[in-house]
Amino acid sequence: ALTEHFAARLRTESHRARTVVAAADARTVWDDVPAGLREARHVADAVADSAPALDLPAVVRLKDVHLRGLIRLLRDDPHVQSFAERELNGLLCRTDRELLAVLRTYLATGRNKSRTAQLHHVSRPALYRRLEAIQGRLGVDLDDFEQAASVHIALLAHDAQQQ
């Protein structure tokens, strides 16, 4: 309850609705506190860059980070890095980072086109053109769940490597 109150007060006083407050589960032994701090930092790192697009609770915990948490743990694995580069090559080799940002938001919102257009302050037709460009550069169909999931995992891995 204290952490929830802190998060609410922090958001109110800082006037930032997207402040991330991460916490670990309660620790009952003093020697477990360092592990709790590492867990909370891992949670914060896993959601830090994508917080505006996600619907996060006021206090984010390990159970809330799901796949992002796993990818964050595996980010330094060379196989994961190779996978991310291979999947995203059509966007990473170009200087147009706007499409990468649109893709990031589109996938973080669960492929919600209305929400993505709203967050990027563009019309839906403009968003459709950008999504078509993304699909063309990557050679994928983002309406296909498996292909979208693969690109999403690659993007999560790429973002985790950049942190």
mmCIF file with all atom_site columns, N, CA, C and O in Angstrom, residues 91-127:
data_model
loop_
_atom_site.group_PDB
_atom_site.id
_atom_site.type_symbol
_atom_site.label_atom_id
_atom_site.label_alt_id
_atom_site.label_comp_id
_atom_site.label_asym_id
_atom_site.label_entity_id
_atom_site.label_seq_id
_atom_site.pdbx_PDB_ins_code
_atom_site.Cartn_x
_atom_site.Cartn_y
_atom_site.Cartn_z
_atom_site.occupancy
_atom_site.B_iso_or_equiv
_atom_site.pdbx_formal_charge
_atom_site.auth_seq_id
_atom_site.auth_comp_id
_atom_site.auth_asym_id
_atom_site.auth_atom_id
_atom_site.pdbx_PDB_model_num
ATOM 1   N N  . LEU A 1 91  ? 14.868 -2.377 -41.517 1.00 0.00 ? 91  LEU A N  1
ATOM 2   C CA . LEU A 1 91  ? 14.656 -1.078 -40.867 1.00 0.00 ? 91  LEU A CA 1
ATOM 3   C C  . LEU A 1 91  ? 15.928 -0.541 -40.223 1.00 0.00 ? 91  LEU A C  1
ATOM 4   O O  . LEU A 1 91  ? 16.118 0.666  -40.159 1.00 0.00 ? 91  LEU A O  1
ATOM 5   N N  . LEU A 1 92  ? 16.785 -1.420 -39.749 1.00 0.00 ? 92  LEU A N  1
ATOM 6   C CA . LEU A 1 92  ? 17.989 -0.977 -39.040 1.00 0.00 ? 92  LEU A CA 1
ATOM 7   C C  . LEU A 1 92  ? 19.039 -0.392 -39.981 1.00 0.00 ? 92  LEU A C  1
ATOM 8   O O  . LEU A 1 92  ? 19.806 0.472  -39.577 1.00 0.00 ? 92  LEU A O  1
ATOM 9   N N  . CYS A 1 93  ? 19.057 -0.848 -41.217 1.00 0.00 ? 93  CYS A N  1
ATOM 10  C CA . CYS A 1 93  ? 20.085 -0.374 -42.146 1.00 0.00 ? 93  CYS A CA 1
ATOM 11  C C  . CYS A 1 93  ? 19.713 0.971  -42.763 1.00 0.00 ? 93  CYS A C  1
ATOM 12  O O  . CYS A 1 93  ? 20.498 1.554  -43.492 1.00 0.00 ? 93  CYS A O  1
ATOM 13  N N  . ARG A 1 94  ? 18.556 1.467  -42.484 1.00 0.00 ? 94  ARG A N  1
ATOM 14  C CA . ARG A 1 94  ? 18.133 2.752  -43.026 1.00 0.00 ? 94  ARG A CA 1
ATOM 15  C C  . ARG A 1 94  ? 18.203 3.829  -41.951 1.00 0.00 ? 94  ARG A C  1
ATOM 16  O O  . ARG A 1 94  ? 18.206 3.547  -40.755 1.00 0.00 ? 94  ARG A O  1
ATOM 17  N N  . THR A 1 95  ? 18.198 5.069  -42.367 1.00 0.00 ? 95  THR A N  1
ATOM 18  C CA . THR A 1 95  ? 18.284 6.180  -41.413 1.00 0.00 ? 95  THR A CA 1
ATOM 19  C C  . THR A 1 95  ? 16.914 6.631  -40.906 1.00 0.00 ? 95  THR A C  1
ATOM 20  O O  . THR A 1 95  ? 16.847 7.462  -40.021 1.00 0.00 ? 95  THR A O  1
ATOM 21  N N  . ASP A 1 96  ? 15.842 6.097  -41.466 1.00 0.00 ? 96  ASP A N  1
ATOM 22  C CA . ASP A 1 96  ? 14.489 6.495  -41.073 1.00 0.00 ? 96  ASP A CA 1
ATOM 23  C C  . ASP A 1 96  ? 14.073 5.782  -39.788 1.00 0.00 ? 96  ASP A C  1
ATOM 24  O O  . ASP A 1 96  ? 13.505 4.697  -39.821 1.00 0.00 ? 96  ASP A O  1
ATOM 25  N N  . ARG A 1 97  ? 14.352 6.373  -38.645 1.00 0.00 ? 97  ARG A N  1
ATOM 26  C CA . ARG A 1 97  ? 14.024 5.775  -37.353 1.00 0.00 ? 97  ARG A CA 1
ATOM 27  C C  . ARG A 1 97  ? 12.548 5.938  -37.005 1.00 0.00 ? 97  ARG A C  1
ATOM 28  O O  . ARG A 1 97  ? 12.056 5.326  -36.065 1.00 0.00 ? 97  ARG A O  1
ATOM 29  N N  . GLU A 1 98  ? 11.829 6.773  -37.765 1.00 0.00 ? 98  GLU A N  1
ATOM 30  C CA . GLU A 1 98  ? 10.408 6.971  -37.492 1.00 0.00 ? 98  GLU A CA 1
ATOM 31  C C  . GLU A 1 98  ? 9.633  5.670  -37.686 1.00 0.00 ? 98  GLU A C  1
ATOM 32  O O  . GLU A 1 98  ? 8.743  5.353  -36.903 1.00 0.00 ? 98  GLU A O  1
ATOM 33  N N  . LEU A 1 99  ? 9.979  4.917  -38.717 1.00 0.00 ? 99  LEU A N  1
ATOM 34  C CA . LEU A 1 99  ? 9.285  3.655  -38.952 1.00 0.00 ? 99  LEU A CA 1
ATOM 35  C C  . LEU A 1 99  ? 9.548  2.659  -37.830 1.00 0.00 ? 99  LEU A C  1
ATOM 36  O O  . LEU A 1 99  ? 8.659  1.909  -37.439 1.00 0.00 ? 99  LEU A O  1
ATOM 37  N N  . LEU A 1 100 ? 10.748 2.671  -37.304 1.00 0.00 ? 100 LEU A N  1
ATOM 38  C CA . LEU A 1 100 ? 11.072 1.792  -36.180 1.00 0.00 ? 100 LEU A CA 1
ATOM 39  C C  . LEU A 1 100 ? 10.245 2.177  -34.955 1.00 0.00 ? 100 LEU A C  1
ATOM 40  O O  . LEU A 1 100 ? 9.730  1.312  -34.243 1.00 0.00 ? 100 LEU A O  1
ATOM 41  N N  . ALA A 1 101 ? 10.064 3.465  -34.729 1.00 0.00 ? 101 ALA A N  1
ATOM 42  C CA . ALA A 1 101 ? 9.253  3.940  -33.610 1.00 0.00 ? 101 ALA A CA 1
ATOM 43  C C  . ALA A 1 101 ? 7.785  3.553  -33.793 1.00 0.00 ? 101 ALA A C  1
ATOM 44  O O  . ALA A 1 101 ? 7.110  3.143  -32.841 1.00 0.00 ? 101 ALA A O  1
ATOM 45  N N  . VAL A 1 102 ? 7.283  3.668  -35.011 1.00 0.00 ? 102 VAL A N  1
ATOM 46  C CA . VAL A 1 102 ? 5.895  3.272  -35.300 1.00 0.00 ? 102 VAL A CA 1
ATOM 47  C C  . VAL A 1 102 ? 5.729  1.773  -35.063 1.00 0.00 ? 102 VAL A C  1
ATOM 48  O O  . VAL A 1 102 ? 4.761  1.346  -34.435 1.00 0.00 ? 102 VAL A O  1
ATOM 49  N N  . LEU A 1 103 ? 6.673  0.989  -35.548 1.00 0.00 ? 103 LEU A N  1
ATOM 50  C CA . LEU A 1 103 ? 6.615  -0.463 -35.344 1.00 0.00 ? 103 LEU A CA 1
ATOM 51  C C  . LEU A 1 103 ? 6.629  -0.792 -33.858 1.00 0.00 ? 103 LEU A C  1
ATOM 52  O O  . LEU A 1 103 ? 5.850  -1.617 -33.386 1.00 0.00 ? 103 LEU A O  1
ATOM 53  N N  . ARG A 1 104 ? 7.491  -0.148 -33.115 1.00 0.00 ? 104 ARG A N  1
ATOM 54  C CA . ARG A 1 104 ? 7.601  -0.367 -31.676 1.00 0.00 ? 104 ARG A CA 1
ATOM 55  C C  . ARG A 1 104 ? 6.253  -0.102 -30.982 1.00 0.00 ? 104 ARG A C  1
ATOM 56  O O  . ARG A 1 104 ? 5.782  -0.907 -30.188 1.00 0.00 ? 104 ARG A O  1
ATOM 57  N N  . THR A 1 105 ? 5.637  1.011  -31.313 1.00 0.00 ? 105 THR A N  1
ATOM 58  C CA . THR A 1 105 ? 4.356  1.364  -30.694 1.00 0.00 ? 105 THR A CA 1
ATOM 59  C C  . THR A 1 105 ? 3.252  0.413  -31.132 1.00 0.00 ? 105 THR A C  1
ATOM 60  O O  . THR A 1 105 ? 2.450  -0.043 -30.318 1.00 0.00 ? 105 THR A O  1
ATOM 61  N N  . TYR A 1 106 ? 3.216  0.093  -32.415 1.00 0.00 ? 106 TYR A N  1
ATOM 62  C CA . TYR A 1 106 ? 2.201  -0.798 -32.958 1.00 0.00 ? 106 TYR A CA 1
ATOM 63  C C  . TYR A 1 106 ? 2.231  -2.160 -32.258 1.00 0.00 ? 106 TYR A C  1
ATOM 64  O O  . TYR A 1 106 ? 1.195  -2.700 -31.861 1.00 0.00 ? 106 TYR A O  1
ATOM 65  N N  . LEU A 1 107 ? 3.418  -2.695 -32.067 1.00 0.00 ? 107 LEU A N  1
ATOM 66  C CA . LEU A 1 107 ? 3.532  -4.000 -31.418 1.00 0.00 ? 107 LEU A CA 1
ATOM 67  C C  . LEU A 1 107 ? 3.300  -3.910 -29.912 1.00 0.00 ? 107 LEU A C  1
ATOM 68  O O  . LEU A 1 107 ? 2.697  -4.800 -29.318 1.00 0.00 ? 107 LEU A O  1
ATOM 69  N N  . ALA A 1 108 ? 3.753  -2.831 -29.279 1.00 0.00 ? 108 ALA A N  1
ATOM 70  C CA . ALA A 1 108 ? 3.555  -2.664 -27.833 1.00 0.00 ? 108 ALA A CA 1
ATOM 71  C C  . ALA A 1 108 ? 2.087  -2.484 -27.469 1.00 0.00 ? 108 ALA A C  1
ATOM 72  O O  . ALA A 1 108 ? 1.668  -2.827 -26.358 1.00 0.00 ? 108 ALA A O  1
ATOM 73  N N  . THR A 1 109 ? 1.296  -1.953 -28.399 1.00 0.00 ? 109 THR A N  1
ATOM 74  C CA . THR A 1 109 ? -0.132 -1.763 -28.141 1.00 0.00 ? 109 THR A CA 1
ATOM 75  C C  . THR A 1 109 ? -0.953 -2.972 -28.580 1.00 0.00 ? 109 THR A C  1
ATOM 76  O O  . THR A 1 109 ? -2.181 -2.893 -28.640 1.00 0.00 ? 109 THR A O  1
ATOM 77  N N  . GLY A 1 110 ? -0.285 -4.079 -28.873 1.00 0.00 ? 110 GLY A N  1
ATOM 78  C CA . GLY A 1 110 ? -1.009 -5.280 -29.293 1.00 0.00 ? 110 GLY A CA 1
ATOM 79  C C  . GLY A 1 110 ? -1.565 -5.160 -30.691 1.00 0.00 ? 110 GLY A C  1
ATOM 80  O O  . GLY A 1 110 ? -2.625 -5.690 -30.986 1.00 0.00 ? 110 GLY A O  1
ATOM 81  N N  . ARG A 1 111 ? -0.853 -4.442 -31.568 1.00 0.00 ? 111 ARG A N  1
ATOM 82  C CA . ARG A 1 111 ? -1.227 -4.203 -32.964 1.00 0.00 ? 111 ARG A CA 1
ATOM 83  C C  . ARG A 1 111 ? -2.536 -3.410 -33.069 1.00 0.00 ? 111 ARG A C  1
ATOM 84  O O  . ARG A 1 111 ? -3.323 -3.601 -33.978 1.00 0.00 ? 111 ARG A O  1
ATOM 85  N N  . ASN A 1 112 ? -2.722 -2.494 -32.150 1.00 0.00 ? 112 ASN A N  1
ATOM 86  C CA . ASN A 1 112 ? -3.899 -1.637 -32.149 1.00 0.00 ? 112 ASN A CA 1
ATOM 87  C C  . ASN A 1 112 ? -3.602 -0.406 -33.022 1.00 0.00 ? 112 ASN A C  1
ATOM 88  O O  . ASN A 1 112 ? -2.853 0.486  -32.621 1.00 0.00 ? 112 ASN A O  1
ATOM 89  N N  . LYS A 1 113 ? -4.199 -0.383 -34.199 1.00 0.00 ? 113 LYS A N  1
ATOM 90  C CA . LYS A 1 113 ? -3.913 0.691  -35.150 1.00 0.00 ? 113 LYS A CA 1
ATOM 91  C C  . LYS A 1 113 ? -4.444 2.044  -34.694 1.00 0.00 ? 113 LYS A C  1
ATOM 92  O O  . LYS A 1 113 ? -3.779 3.072  -34.871 1.00 0.00 ? 113 LYS A O  1
ATOM 93  N N  . SER A 1 114 ? -5.606 2.055  -34.090 1.00 0.00 ? 114 SER A N  1
ATOM 94  C CA . SER A 1 114 ? -6.162 3.325  -33.609 1.00 0.00 ? 114 SER A CA 1
ATOM 95  C C  . SER A 1 114 ? -5.275 3.948  -32.542 1.00 0.00 ? 114 SER A C  1
ATOM 96  O O  . SER A 1 114 ? -4.963 5.139  -32.584 1.00 0.00 ? 114 SER A O  1
ATOM 97  N N  . ARG A 1 115 ? -4.868 3.132  -31.591 1.00 0.00 ? 115 ARG A N  1
ATOM 98  C CA . ARG A 1 115 ? -4.017 3.633  -30.501 1.00 0.00 ? 115 ARG A CA 1
ATOM 99  C C  . ARG A 1 115 ? -2.650 4.064  -31.034 1.00 0.00 ? 115 ARG A C  1
ATOM 100 O O  . ARG A 1 115 ? -2.110 5.087  -30.604 1.00 0.00 ? 115 ARG A O  1
ATOM 101 N N  . THR A 1 116 ? -2.092 3.312  -31.962 1.00 0.00 ? 116 THR A N  1
ATOM 102 C CA . THR A 1 116 ? -0.792 3.665  -32.548 1.00 0.00 ? 116 THR A CA 1
ATOM 103 C C  . THR A 1 116 ? -0.880 4.995  -33.281 1.00 0.00 ? 116 THR A C  1
ATOM 104 O O  . THR A 1 116 ? -0.018 5.858  -33.119 1.00 0.00 ? 116 THR A O  1
ATOM 105 N N  . ALA A 1 117 ? -1.924 5.177  -34.076 1.00 0.00 ? 117 ALA A N  1
ATOM 106 C CA . ALA A 1 117 ? -2.106 6.443  -34.793 1.00 0.00 ? 117 ALA A CA 1
ATOM 107 C C  . ALA A 1 117 ? -2.241 7.593  -33.806 1.00 0.00 ? 117 ALA A C  1
ATOM 108 O O  . ALA A 1 117 ? -1.652 8.664  -33.988 1.00 0.00 ? 117 ALA A O  1
ATOM 109 N N  . GLN A 1 118 ? -2.999 7.363  -32.745 1.00 0.00 ? 118 GLN A N  1
ATOM 110 C CA . GLN A 1 118 ? -3.194 8.398  -31.722 1.00 0.00 ? 118 GLN A CA 1
ATOM 111 C C  . GLN A 1 118 ? -1.868 8.758  -31.051 1.00 0.00 ? 118 GLN A C  1
ATOM 112 O O  . GLN A 1 118 ? -1.545 9.934  -30.891 1.00 0.00 ? 118 GLN A O  1
ATOM 113 N N  . LEU A 1 119 ? -1.084 7.761  -30.663 1.00 0.00 ? 119 LEU A N  1
ATOM 114 C CA . LEU A 1 119 ? 0.185  8.018  -29.978 1.00 0.00 ? 119 LEU A CA 1
ATOM 115 C C  . LEU A 1 119 ? 1.214  8.708  -30.872 1.00 0.00 ? 119 LEU A C  1
ATOM 116 O O  . LEU A 1 119 ? 2.079  9.427  -30.392 1.00 0.00 ? 119 LEU A O  1
ATOM 117 N N  . HIS A 1 120 ? 1.103  8.489  -32.190 1.00 0.00 ? 120 HIS A N  1
ATOM 118 C CA . HIS A 1 120 ? 2.044  9.121  -33.126 1.00 0.00 ? 120 HIS A CA 1
ATOM 119 C C  . HIS A 1 120 ? 1.461  10.373 -33.784 1.00 0.00 ? 120 HIS A C  1
ATOM 120 O O  . HIS A 1 120 ? 2.099  10.976 -34.647 1.00 0.00 ? 120 HIS A O  1
ATOM 121 N N  . HIS A 1 121 ? 0.255  10.730 -33.372 1.00 0.00 ? 121 HIS A N  1
ATOM 122 C CA . HIS A 1 121 ? -0.397 11.946 -33.864 1.00 0.00 ? 121 HIS A CA 1
ATOM 123 C C  . HIS A 1 121 ? -0.485 11.968 -35.390 1.00 0.00 ? 121 HIS A C  1
ATOM 124 O O  . HIS A 1 121 ? -0.158 12.954 -36.039 1.00 0.00 ? 121 HIS A O  1
ATOM 125 N N  . VAL A 1 122 ? -0.945 10.833 -35.943 1.00 0.00 ? 122 VAL A N  1
ATOM 126 C CA . VAL A 1 122 ? -1.148 10.735 -37.386 1.00 0.00 ? 122 VAL A CA 1
ATOM 127 C C  . VAL A 1 122 ? -2.530 10.167 -37.656 1.00 0.00 ? 122 VAL A C  1
ATOM 128 O O  . VAL A 1 122 ? -3.145 9.546  -36.779 1.00 0.00 ? 122 VAL A O  1
ATOM 129 N N  . SER A 1 123 ? -3.020 10.360 -38.868 1.00 0.00 ? 123 SER A N  1
ATOM 130 C CA . SER A 1 123 ? -4.306 9.785  -39.248 1.00 0.00 ? 123 SER A CA 1
ATOM 131 C C  . SER A 1 123 ? -4.133 8.284  -39.477 1.00 0.00 ? 123 SER A C  1
ATOM 132 O O  . SER A 1 123 ? -3.024 7.790  -39.686 1.00 0.00 ? 123 SER A O  1
ATOM 133 N N  . ARG A 1 124 ? -5.229 7.578  -39.462 1.00 0.00 ? 124 ARG A N  1
ATOM 134 C CA . ARG A 1 124 ? -5.149 6.131  -39.723 1.00 0.00 ? 124 ARG A CA 1
ATOM 135 C C  . ARG A 1 124 ? -4.632 5.841  -41.116 1.00 0.00 ? 124 ARG A C  1
ATOM 136 O O  . ARG A 1 124 ? -3.795 4.950  -41.279 1.00 0.00 ? 124 ARG A O  1
ATOM 137 N N  . PRO A 1 125 ? -5.068 6.569  -42.154 1.00 0.00 ? 125 PRO A N  1
ATOM 138 C CA . PRO A 1 125 ? -4.489 6.295  -43.484 1.00 0.00 ? 125 PRO A CA 1
ATOM 139 C C  . PRO A 1 125 ? -2.965 6.511  -43.520 1.00 0.00 ? 125 PRO A C  1
ATOM 140 O O  . PRO A 1 125 ? -2.237 5.738  -44.152 1.00 0.00 ? 125 PRO A O  1
ATOM 141 N N  . ALA A 1 126 ? -2.490 7.532  -42.824 1.00 0.00 ? 126 ALA A N  1
ATOM 142 C CA . ALA A 1 126 ? -1.038 7.766  -42.772 1.00 0.00 ? 126 ALA A CA 1
ATOM 143 C C  . ALA A 1 126 ? -0.352 6.605  -42.048 1.00 0.00 ? 126 ALA A C  1
ATOM 144 O O  . ALA A 1 126 ? 0.725  6.162  -42.456 1.00 0.00 ? 126 ALA A O  1
ATOM 145 N N  . LEU A 1 127 ? -0.984 6.102  -40.986 1.00 0.00 ? 127 LEU A N  1
ATOM 146 C CA . LEU A 1 127 ? -0.417 4.963  -40.275 1.00 0.00 ? 127 LEU A CA 1
ATOM 147 C C  . LEU A 1 127 ? -0.389 3.733  -41.172 1.00 0.00 ? 127 LEU A C  1
ATOM 148 O O  . LEU A 1 127 ? 0.598  3.001  -41.196 1.00 0.00 ? 127 LEU A O  1
#
